[in-house]
Amino acid sequence: MIAKPDFETDNVCLRANLTMPSDTVIVSFAHMDYPSDEDFWGRMAIEKAGYAAIGLVCKRNCWFPSADIEWTLSILNPLLRPYKNIVLYGFSMGGYGAVKFSRHLAASCVISLSPQYSIDPNDVFPHDRRLIKHFNPAVNINMSIKSHDMSGRIFLFYDPKVQEDSWNVERILENADENAKIIPVRAPNIGHETIDLFAGSSFIEQLVSLCLSGDLTQLREFTSLQRRRSQRRIFHILSKAKTRFPQSAEILYEQNRELLLPYWQKKWDEPLEAEGSNFG
């Protein structure tokens, strides 16, 4: 059974495990649909990588309302104070939270995968319609990422071929000021699920180390290597071919089928989903 949160509001739970002897703490922001009654997102992988860990989890798909995060600051800031490096880490909804609260938490760096700039229809329509059903004016008012929200070195990982994700990254870039250095890292043909690139504690350790060092050449080489290894990438390329050249795609699929895990083999016979339609 998972213990009660260390702190919670109406919309957000906070859990911490600071027993790891590390000068770096990773604050994870959970993706949408992550169960709030479970331990926080990424905890096992973060701890196996040797980092202290704190997690923020939304009780529903509410995009870390600012009022709730402000309530948690009195708990969070003293926990973070002893650490040399504060790394914020999140995917999709969590990627939004990691960027949005980087200045609040005095982040050394932010690792944000496929983030949204906002889900407010007034901010994103008609460029991104995917998530506007989750917008709640009562808690998400004035939610877009603004210049005064951001600080530190902020890495934005995304697939430029997913138009909505690319548009959101461009908006974040436009809103940055001198307090934040925004570094886009492209991962073509991965789709929205860029988190797959770094699944596993050894990859998280390498990712965090490269982001903290600011070695962009090595970071991009590492990301490119992970992308080339990705079964998701192989499947995306084959799926795109299937929509345009179905017979040739079937031949290519049969030639590459043994490279794919059963999960992807099963998906081959399912109806194709729109690009960027999956969220985690």
JSON list of C-alpha atoms in Angstrom, two decimals, residues 61-258:
[
{"chain": "A", "resi": 61, "resn": "ASN", "atom": "CA", "xyz": [-6.06, 15.86, -15.56]},
{"chain": "A", "resi": 62, "resn": "CYS", "atom": "CA", "xyz": [-5.88, 19.46, -14.36]},
{"chain": "A", "resi": 63, "resn": "TRP", "atom": "CA", "xyz": [-2.41, 20.60, -15.53]},
{"chain": "A", "resi": 64, "resn": "PHE", "atom": "CA", "xyz": [-0.91, 21.53, -12.15]},
{"chain": "A", "resi": 65, "resn": "PRO", "atom": "CA", "xyz": [-3.02, 24.59, -11.30]},
{"chain": "A", "resi": 66, "resn": "SER", "atom": "CA", "xyz": [-0.87, 27.53, -10.19]},
{"chain": "A", "resi": 67, "resn": "ALA", "atom": "CA", "xyz": [-2.85, 28.06, -6.99]},
{"chain": "A", "resi": 68, "resn": "ASP", "atom": "CA", "xyz": [-2.18, 24.47, -5.89]},
{"chain": "A", "resi": 69, "resn": "ILE", "atom": "CA", "xyz": [1.53, 24.67, -6.70]},
{"chain": "A", "resi": 70, "resn": "GLU", "atom": "CA", "xyz": [1.79, 27.91, -4.73]},
{"chain": "A", "resi": 71, "resn": "TRP", "atom": "CA", "xyz": [0.31, 26.09, -1.73]},
{"chain": "A", "resi": 72, "resn": "THR", "atom": "CA", "xyz": [3.03, 23.42, -2.02]},
{"chain": "A", "resi": 73, "resn": "LEU", "atom": "CA", "xyz": [5.94, 25.89, -2.13]},
{"chain": "A", "resi": 74, "resn": "SER", "atom": "CA", "xyz": [6.16, 26.18, 1.67]},
{"chain": "A", "resi": 75, "resn": "ILE", "atom": "CA", "xyz": [6.79, 22.42, 1.72]},
{"chain": "A", "resi": 76, "resn": "LEU", "atom": "CA", "xyz": [8.83, 22.14, -1.46]},
{"chain": "A", "resi": 77, "resn": "ASN", "atom": "CA", "xyz": [11.34, 24.97, -1.11]},
{"chain": "A", "resi": 78, "resn": "PRO", "atom": "CA", "xyz": [12.85, 23.83, 2.23]},
{"chain": "A", "resi": 79, "resn": "LEU", "atom": "CA", "xyz": [13.18, 20.30, 0.80]},
{"chain": "A", "resi": 80, "resn": "LEU", "atom": "CA", "xyz": [15.06, 21.61, -2.23]},
{"chain": "A", "resi": 81, "resn": "ARG", "atom": "CA", "xyz": [17.34, 24.04, -0.41]},
{"chain": "A", "resi": 82, "resn": "PRO", "atom": "CA", "xyz": [20.16, 21.57, 0.49]},
{"chain": "A", "resi": 83, "resn": "TYR", "atom": "CA", "xyz": [20.69, 20.44, -3.11]},
{"chain": "A", "resi": 84, "resn": "LYS", "atom": "CA", "xyz": [23.26, 21.84, -5.50]},
{"chain": "A", "resi": 85, "resn": "ASN", "atom": "CA", "xyz": [21.25, 20.85, -8.59]},
{"chain": "A", "resi": 86, "resn": "ILE", "atom": "CA", "xyz": [17.47, 21.00, -8.91]},
{"chain": "A", "resi": 87, "resn": "VAL", "atom": "CA", "xyz": [16.22, 19.21, -12.02]},
{"chain": "A", "resi": 88, "resn": "LEU", "atom": "CA", "xyz": [12.56, 19.38, -13.05]},
{"chain": "A", "resi": 89, "resn": "TYR", "atom": "CA", "xyz": [11.42, 16.47, -15.20]},
{"chain": "A", "resi": 90, "resn": "GLY", "atom": "CA", "xyz": [8.13, 15.81, -16.95]},
{"chain": "A", "resi": 91, "resn": "PHE", "atom": "CA", "xyz": [6.37, 14.48, -20.03]},
{"chain": "A", "resi": 92, "resn": "SER", "atom": "CA", "xyz": [3.34, 16.04, -21.78]},
{"chain": "A", "resi": 93, "resn": "MET", "atom": "CA", "xyz": [1.18, 17.47, -18.96]},
{"chain": "A", "resi": 94, "resn": "GLY", "atom": "CA", "xyz": [4.20, 16.95, -16.71]},
{"chain": "A", "resi": 95, "resn": "GLY", "atom": "CA", "xyz": [6.42, 18.64, -19.26]},
{"chain": "A", "resi": 96, "resn": "TYR", "atom": "CA", "xyz": [4.17, 21.69, -19.05]},
{"chain": "A", "resi": 97, "resn": "GLY", "atom": "CA", "xyz": [4.43, 21.70, -15.25]},
{"chain": "A", "resi": 98, "resn": "ALA", "atom": "CA", "xyz": [8.21, 21.38, -15.29]},
{"chain": "A", "resi": 99, "resn": "VAL", "atom": "CA", "xyz": [8.57, 24.45, -17.53]},
{"chain": "A", "resi": 100, "resn": "LYS", "atom": "CA", "xyz": [5.77, 26.47, -15.93]},
{"chain": "A", "resi": 101, "resn": "PHE", "atom": "CA", "xyz": [7.21, 26.28, -12.41]},
{"chain": "A", "resi": 102, "resn": "SER", "atom": "CA", "xyz": [10.93, 26.38, -13.19]},
{"chain": "A", "resi": 103, "resn": "ARG", "atom": "CA", "xyz": [11.37, 29.85, -11.71]},
{"chain": "A", "resi": 104, "resn": "HIS", "atom": "CA", "xyz": [9.18, 29.09, -8.69]},
{"chain": "A", "resi": 105, "resn": "LEU", "atom": "CA", "xyz": [11.47, 26.15, -7.88]},
{"chain": "A", "resi": 106, "resn": "ALA", "atom": "CA", "xyz": [14.77, 27.80, -8.86]},
{"chain": "A", "resi": 107, "resn": "ALA", "atom": "CA", "xyz": [15.52, 25.00, -11.31]},
{"chain": "A", "resi": 108, "resn": "SER", "atom": "CA", "xyz": [19.09, 24.36, -12.42]},
{"chain": "A", "resi": 109, "resn": "CYS", "atom": "CA", "xyz": [17.69, 22.71, -15.50]},
{"chain": "A", "resi": 110, "resn": "VAL", "atom": "CA", "xyz": [14.41, 21.42, -16.88]},
{"chain": "A", "resi": 111, "resn": "ILE", "atom": "CA", "xyz": [13.91, 18.24, -18.92]},
{"chain": "A", "resi": 112, "resn": "SER", "atom": "CA", "xyz": [10.56, 18.67, -20.62]},
{"chain": "A", "resi": 113, "resn": "LEU", "atom": "CA", "xyz": [9.30, 16.10, -23.11]},
{"chain": "A", "resi": 114, "resn": "SER", "atom": "CA", "xyz": [6.48, 17.03, -25.54]},
{"chain": "A", "resi": 115, "resn": "PRO", "atom": "CA", "xyz": [5.13, 19.83, -23.32]},
{"chain": "A", "resi": 116, "resn": "GLN", "atom": "CA", "xyz": [2.05, 21.96, -23.85]},
{"chain": "A", "resi": 117, "resn": "TYR", "atom": "CA", "xyz": [2.25, 25.73, -23.76]},
{"chain": "A", "resi": 118, "resn": "SER", "atom": "CA", "xyz": [-1.37, 25.80, -22.57]},
{"chain": "A", "resi": 119, "resn": "ILE", "atom": "CA", "xyz": [-4.63, 23.89, -22.99]},
{"chain": "A", "resi": 120, "resn": "ASP", "atom": "CA", "xyz": [-6.81, 27.01, -22.76]},
{"chain": "A", "resi": 121, "resn": "PRO", "atom": "CA", "xyz": [-8.82, 27.25, -26.01]},
{"chain": "A", "resi": 122, "resn": "ASN", "atom": "CA", "xyz": [-8.22, 31.01, -25.98]},
{"chain": "A", "resi": 123, "resn": "ASP", "atom": "CA", "xyz": [-4.47, 30.30, -26.16]},
{"chain": "A", "resi": 124, "resn": "VAL", "atom": "CA", "xyz": [-4.24, 27.28, -28.44]},
{"chain": "A", "resi": 125, "resn": "PHE", "atom": "CA", "xyz": [-7.29, 27.06, -30.72]},
{"chain": "A", "resi": 126, "resn": "PRO", "atom": "CA", "xyz": [-7.24, 26.22, -33.62]},
{"chain": "A", "resi": 127, "resn": "HIS", "atom": "CA", "xyz": [-3.57, 25.17, -33.59]},
{"chain": "A", "resi": 128, "resn": "ASP", "atom": "CA", "xyz": [-3.95, 22.47, -30.94]},
{"chain": "A", "resi": 129, "resn": "ARG", "atom": "CA", "xyz": [-7.38, 21.01, -30.20]},
{"chain": "A", "resi": 130, "resn": "ARG", "atom": "CA", "xyz": [-6.22, 17.78, -28.58]},
{"chain": "A", "resi": 131, "resn": "LEU", "atom": "CA", "xyz": [-6.56, 18.66, -24.90]},
{"chain": "A", "resi": 132, "resn": "ILE", "atom": "CA", "xyz": [-8.90, 21.61, -24.65]},
{"chain": "A", "resi": 133, "resn": "LYS", "atom": "CA", "xyz": [-11.63, 19.36, -23.20]},
{"chain": "A", "resi": 134, "resn": "HIS", "atom": "CA", "xyz": [-9.53, 19.22, -20.00]},
{"chain": "A", "resi": 135, "resn": "PHE", "atom": "CA", "xyz": [-9.46, 23.00, -19.57]},
{"chain": "A", "resi": 136, "resn": "ASN", "atom": "CA", "xyz": [-11.36, 24.10, -16.46]},
{"chain": "A", "resi": 137, "resn": "PRO", "atom": "CA", "xyz": [-11.69, 27.89, -16.04]},
{"chain": "A", "resi": 138, "resn": "ALA", "atom": "CA", "xyz": [-12.10, 27.45, -12.28]},
{"chain": "A", "resi": 139, "resn": "VAL", "atom": "CA", "xyz": [-8.55, 26.12, -11.84]},
{"chain": "A", "resi": 140, "resn": "ASN", "atom": "CA", "xyz": [-6.72, 26.79, -15.13]},
{"chain": "A", "resi": 141, "resn": "ILE", "atom": "CA", "xyz": [-7.33, 30.49, -15.56]},
{"chain": "A", "resi": 142, "resn": "ASN", "atom": "CA", "xyz": [-4.35, 32.39, -17.03]},
{"chain": "A", "resi": 143, "resn": "MET", "atom": "CA", "xyz": [-2.39, 29.13, -17.37]},
{"chain": "A", "resi": 144, "resn": "SER", "atom": "CA", "xyz": [-0.15, 29.71, -20.40]},
{"chain": "A", "resi": 145, "resn": "ILE", "atom": "CA", "xyz": [3.62, 29.60, -19.90]},
{"chain": "A", "resi": 146, "resn": "LYS", "atom": "CA", "xyz": [4.94, 33.16, -19.66]},
{"chain": "A", "resi": 147, "resn": "SER", "atom": "CA", "xyz": [8.41, 34.69, -19.47]},
{"chain": "A", "resi": 148, "resn": "HIS", "atom": "CA", "xyz": [8.24, 35.22, -15.70]},
{"chain": "A", "resi": 149, "resn": "ASP", "atom": "CA", "xyz": [7.51, 31.49, -15.18]},
{"chain": "A", "resi": 150, "resn": "MET", "atom": "CA", "xyz": [10.78, 30.27, -16.66]},
{"chain": "A", "resi": 151, "resn": "SER", "atom": "CA", "xyz": [14.36, 30.13, -15.46]},
{"chain": "A", "resi": 152, "resn": "GLY", "atom": "CA", "xyz": [17.44, 27.97, -15.84]},
{"chain": "A", "resi": 153, "resn": "ARG", "atom": "CA", "xyz": [18.43, 25.81, -18.78]},
{"chain": "A", "resi": 154, "resn": "ILE", "atom": "CA", "xyz": [15.25, 24.36, -20.29]},
{"chain": "A", "resi": 155, "resn": "PHE", "atom": "CA", "xyz": [15.48, 21.41, -22.69]},
{"chain": "A", "resi": 156, "resn": "LEU", "atom": "CA", "xyz": [12.39, 20.79, -24.82]},
{"chain": "A", "resi": 157, "resn": "PHE", "atom": "CA", "xyz": [12.34, 17.35, -26.47]},
{"chain": "A", "resi": 158, "resn": "TYR", "atom": "CA", "xyz": [9.76, 16.95, -29.24]},
{"chain": "A", "resi": 159, "resn": "ASP", "atom": "CA", "xyz": [8.97, 15.45, -32.62]},
{"chain": "A", "resi": 160, "resn": "PRO", "atom": "CA", "xyz": [8.88, 18.31, -35.16]},
{"chain": "A", "resi": 161, "resn": "LYS", "atom": "CA", "xyz": [6.66, 16.18, -37.38]},
{"chain": "A", "resi": 162, "resn": "VAL", "atom": "CA", "xyz": [3.87, 16.37, -34.77]},
{"chain": "A", "resi": 163, "resn": "GLN", "atom": "CA", "xyz": [2.52, 19.77, -35.75]},
{"chain": "A", "resi": 164, "resn": "GLU", "atom": "CA", "xyz": [0.77, 20.46, -32.45]},
{"chain": "A", "resi": 165, "resn": "ASP", "atom": "CA", "xyz": [3.84, 19.65, -30.37]},
{"chain": "A", "resi": 166, "resn": "SER", "atom": "CA", "xyz": [6.03, 21.75, -32.62]},
{"chain": "A", "resi": 167, "resn": "TRP", "atom": "CA", "xyz": [3.60, 24.67, -32.32]},
{"chain": "A", "resi": 168, "resn": "ASN", "atom": "CA", "xyz": [3.64, 24.44, -28.50]},
{"chain": "A", "resi": 169, "resn": "VAL", "atom": "CA", "xyz": [7.45, 24.42, -28.41]},
{"chain": "A", "resi": 170, "resn": "GLU", "atom": "CA", "xyz": [7.52, 27.51, -30.64]},
{"chain": "A", "resi": 171, "resn": "ARG", "atom": "CA", "xyz": [5.17, 29.35, -28.25]},
{"chain": "A", "resi": 172, "resn": "ILE", "atom": "CA", "xyz": [7.38, 28.51, -25.27]},
{"chain": "A", "resi": 173, "resn": "LEU", "atom": "CA", "xyz": [10.42, 29.77, -27.18]},
{"chain": "A", "resi": 174, "resn": "GLU", "atom": "CA", "xyz": [8.64, 33.01, -28.04]},
{"chain": "A", "resi": 175, "resn": "ASN", "atom": "CA", "xyz": [7.81, 33.67, -24.41]},
{"chain": "A", "resi": 176, "resn": "ALA", "atom": "CA", "xyz": [11.30, 33.14, -22.95]},
{"chain": "A", "resi": 177, "resn": "ASP", "atom": "CA", "xyz": [13.36, 36.01, -21.57]},
{"chain": "A", "resi": 178, "resn": "GLU", "atom": "CA", "xyz": [16.99, 36.36, -20.44]},
{"chain": "A", "resi": 179, "resn": "ASN", "atom": "CA", "xyz": [16.35, 34.36, -17.25]},
{"chain": "A", "resi": 180, "resn": "ALA", "atom": "CA", "xyz": [15.84, 31.14, -19.21]},
{"chain": "A", "resi": 181, "resn": "LYS", "atom": "CA", "xyz": [17.86, 29.46, -21.92]},
{"chain": "A", "resi": 182, "resn": "ILE", "atom": "CA", "xyz": [15.53, 27.33, -24.04]},
{"chain": "A", "resi": 183, "resn": "ILE", "atom": "CA", "xyz": [17.16, 24.48, -25.96]},
{"chain": "A", "resi": 184, "resn": "PRO", "atom": "CA", "xyz": [14.88, 22.58, -28.39]},
{"chain": "A", "resi": 185, "resn": "VAL", "atom": "CA", "xyz": [15.95, 18.98, -29.03]},
{"chain": "A", "resi": 186, "resn": "ARG", "atom": "CA", "xyz": [14.30, 17.40, -32.05]},
{"chain": "A", "resi": 187, "resn": "ALA", "atom": "CA", "xyz": [13.37, 13.71, -32.24]},
{"chain": "A", "resi": 188, "resn": "PRO", "atom": "CA", "xyz": [11.69, 13.10, -35.62]},
{"chain": "A", "resi": 189, "resn": "ASN", "atom": "CA", "xyz": [9.38, 10.12, -36.14]},
{"chain": "A", "resi": 190, "resn": "ILE", "atom": "CA", "xyz": [8.97, 9.40, -32.43]},
{"chain": "A", "resi": 191, "resn": "GLY", "atom": "CA", "xyz": [5.54, 11.02, -32.17]},
{"chain": "A", "resi": 192, "resn": "HIS", "atom": "CA", "xyz": [4.20, 12.57, -28.99]},
{"chain": "A", "resi": 193, "resn": "GLU", "atom": "CA", "xyz": [5.62, 9.79, -26.80]},
{"chain": "A", "resi": 194, "resn": "THR", "atom": "CA", "xyz": [9.16, 11.18, -26.58]},
{"chain": "A", "resi": 195, "resn": "ILE", "atom": "CA", "xyz": [9.38, 9.76, -23.06]},
{"chain": "A", "resi": 196, "resn": "ASP", "atom": "CA", "xyz": [10.08, 6.36, -24.65]},
{"chain": "A", "resi": 197, "resn": "LEU", "atom": "CA", "xyz": [13.52, 7.59, -25.69]},
{"chain": "A", "resi": 198, "resn": "PHE", "atom": "CA", "xyz": [14.81, 7.63, -22.12]},
{"chain": "A", "resi": 199, "resn": "ALA", "atom": "CA", "xyz": [12.90, 4.84, -20.39]},
{"chain": "A", "resi": 200, "resn": "GLY", "atom": "CA", "xyz": [15.19, 3.15, -17.88]},
{"chain": "A", "resi": 201, "resn": "SER", "atom": "CA", "xyz": [17.42, 4.33, -15.04]},
{"chain": "A", "resi": 202, "resn": "SER", "atom": "CA", "xyz": [20.70, 4.17, -17.00]},
{"chain": "A", "resi": 203, "resn": "PHE", "atom": "CA", "xyz": [19.27, 6.41, -19.71]},
{"chain": "A", "resi": 204, "resn": "ILE", "atom": "CA", "xyz": [17.82, 8.86, -17.16]},
{"chain": "A", "resi": 205, "resn": "GLU", "atom": "CA", "xyz": [21.22, 9.07, -15.43]},
{"chain": "A", "resi": 206, "resn": "GLN", "atom": "CA", "xyz": [22.92, 9.87, -18.75]},
{"chain": "A", "resi": 207, "resn": "LEU", "atom": "CA", "xyz": [20.19, 12.32, -19.77]},
{"chain": "A", "resi": 208, "resn": "VAL", "atom": "CA", "xyz": [20.36, 14.26, -16.49]},
{"chain": "A", "resi": 209, "resn": "SER", "atom": "CA", "xyz": [24.16, 14.30, -16.53]},
{"chain": "A", "resi": 210, "resn": "LEU", "atom": "CA", "xyz": [24.28, 15.70, -20.08]},
{"chain": "A", "resi": 211, "resn": "CYS", "atom": "CA", "xyz": [21.61, 18.31, -19.39]},
{"chain": "A", "resi": 212, "resn": "LEU", "atom": "CA", "xyz": [23.36, 19.50, -16.24]},
{"chain": "A", "resi": 213, "resn": "SER", "atom": "CA", "xyz": [26.69, 19.73, -18.06]},
{"chain": "A", "resi": 214, "resn": "GLY", "atom": "CA", "xyz": [25.15, 21.68, -20.93]},
{"chain": "A", "resi": 215, "resn": "ASP", "atom": "CA", "xyz": [27.04, 19.59, -23.51]},
{"chain": "A", "resi": 216, "resn": "LEU", "atom": "CA", "xyz": [24.59, 20.08, -26.39]},
{"chain": "A", "resi": 217, "resn": "THR", "atom": "CA", "xyz": [26.64, 18.14, -28.92]},
{"chain": "A", "resi": 218, "resn": "GLN", "atom": "CA", "xyz": [26.74, 15.02, -26.75]},
{"chain": "A", "resi": 219, "resn": "LEU", "atom": "CA", "xyz": [23.10, 15.46, -25.72]},
{"chain": "A", "resi": 220, "resn": "ARG", "atom": "CA", "xyz": [21.93, 15.61, -29.32]},
{"chain": "A", "resi": 221, "resn": "GLU", "atom": "CA", "xyz": [24.12, 12.63, -30.24]},
{"chain": "A", "resi": 222, "resn": "PHE", "atom": "CA", "xyz": [22.68, 10.66, -27.31]},
{"chain": "A", "resi": 223, "resn": "THR", "atom": "CA", "xyz": [19.12, 11.60, -28.30]},
{"chain": "A", "resi": 224, "resn": "SER", "atom": "CA", "xyz": [19.79, 10.67, -31.92]},
{"chain": "A", "resi": 225, "resn": "LEU", "atom": "CA", "xyz": [21.17, 7.28, -30.86]},
{"chain": "A", "resi": 226, "resn": "GLN", "atom": "CA", "xyz": [18.13, 6.61, -28.69]},
{"chain": "A", "resi": 227, "resn": "ARG", "atom": "CA", "xyz": [15.87, 7.67, -31.54]},
{"chain": "A", "resi": 228, "resn": "ARG", "atom": "CA", "xyz": [17.54, 5.31, -34.03]},
{"chain": "A", "resi": 229, "resn": "ARG", "atom": "CA", "xyz": [17.16, 2.45, -31.54]},
{"chain": "A", "resi": 230, "resn": "SER", "atom": "CA", "xyz": [13.49, 3.19, -30.93]},
{"chain": "A", "resi": 231, "resn": "GLN", "atom": "CA", "xyz": [10.91, 0.66, -32.06]},
{"chain": "A", "resi": 232, "resn": "ARG", "atom": "CA", "xyz": [8.37, 3.47, -31.97]},
{"chain": "A", "resi": 233, "resn": "ARG", "atom": "CA", "xyz": [10.38, 5.26, -34.67]},
{"chain": "A", "resi": 234, "resn": "ILE", "atom": "CA", "xyz": [10.47, 2.15, -36.90]},
{"chain": "A", "resi": 235, "resn": "PHE", "atom": "CA", "xyz": [6.73, 1.69, -36.44]},
{"chain": "A", "resi": 236, "resn": "HIS", "atom": "CA", "xyz": [5.99, 5.36, -37.17]},
{"chain": "A", "resi": 237, "resn": "ILE", "atom": "CA", "xyz": [7.96, 5.27, -40.41]},
{"chain": "A", "resi": 238, "resn": "LEU", "atom": "CA", "xyz": [6.24, 2.07, -41.53]},
{"chain": "A", "resi": 239, "resn": "SER", "atom": "CA", "xyz": [2.82, 3.48, -40.55]},
{"chain": "A", "resi": 240, "resn": "LYS", "atom": "CA", "xyz": [3.38, 6.63, -42.58]},
{"chain": "A", "resi": 241, "resn": "ALA", "atom": "CA", "xyz": [4.36, 4.52, -45.56]},
{"chain": "A", "resi": 242, "resn": "LYS", "atom": "CA", "xyz": [1.22, 2.41, -45.05]},
{"chain": "A", "resi": 243, "resn": "THR", "atom": "CA", "xyz": [-1.06, 5.41, -45.60]},
{"chain": "A", "resi": 244, "resn": "ARG", "atom": "CA", "xyz": [0.60, 6.30, -48.92]},
{"chain": "A", "resi": 245, "resn": "PHE", "atom": "CA", "xyz": [2.01, 3.08, -50.33]},
{"chain": "A", "resi": 246, "resn": "PRO", "atom": "CA", "xyz": [0.17, 0.21, -48.59]},
{"chain": "A", "resi": 247, "resn": "GLN", "atom": "CA", "xyz": [1.59, -2.65, -50.66]},
{"chain": "A", "resi": 248, "resn": "SER", "atom": "CA", "xyz": [5.18, -1.46, -50.38]},
{"chain": "A", "resi": 249, "resn": "ALA", "atom": "CA", "xyz": [4.66, -0.80, -46.66]},
{"chain": "A", "resi": 250, "resn": "GLU", "atom": "CA", "xyz": [3.46, -4.38, -46.11]},
{"chain": "A", "resi": 251, "resn": "ILE", "atom": "CA", "xyz": [6.61, -5.68, -47.79]},
{"chain": "A", "resi": 252, "resn": "LEU", "atom": "CA", "xyz": [8.79, -3.39, -45.63]},
{"chain": "A", "resi": 253, "resn": "TYR", "atom": "CA", "xyz": [6.89, -4.47, -42.54]},
{"chain": "A", "resi": 254, "resn": "GLU", "atom": "CA", "xyz": [7.46, -8.16, -43.24]},
{"chain": "A", "resi": 255, "resn": "GLN", "atom": "CA", "xyz": [11.16, -7.44, -43.78]},
{"chain": "A", "resi": 256, "resn": "ASN", "atom": "CA", "xyz": [11.39, -5.63, -40.41]},
{"chain": "A", "resi": 257, "resn": "ARG", "atom": "CA", "xyz": [8.79, -7.52, -38.37]},
{"chain": "A", "resi": 258, "resn": "GLU", "atom": "CA", "xyz": [11.32, -9.48, -36.34]}
]
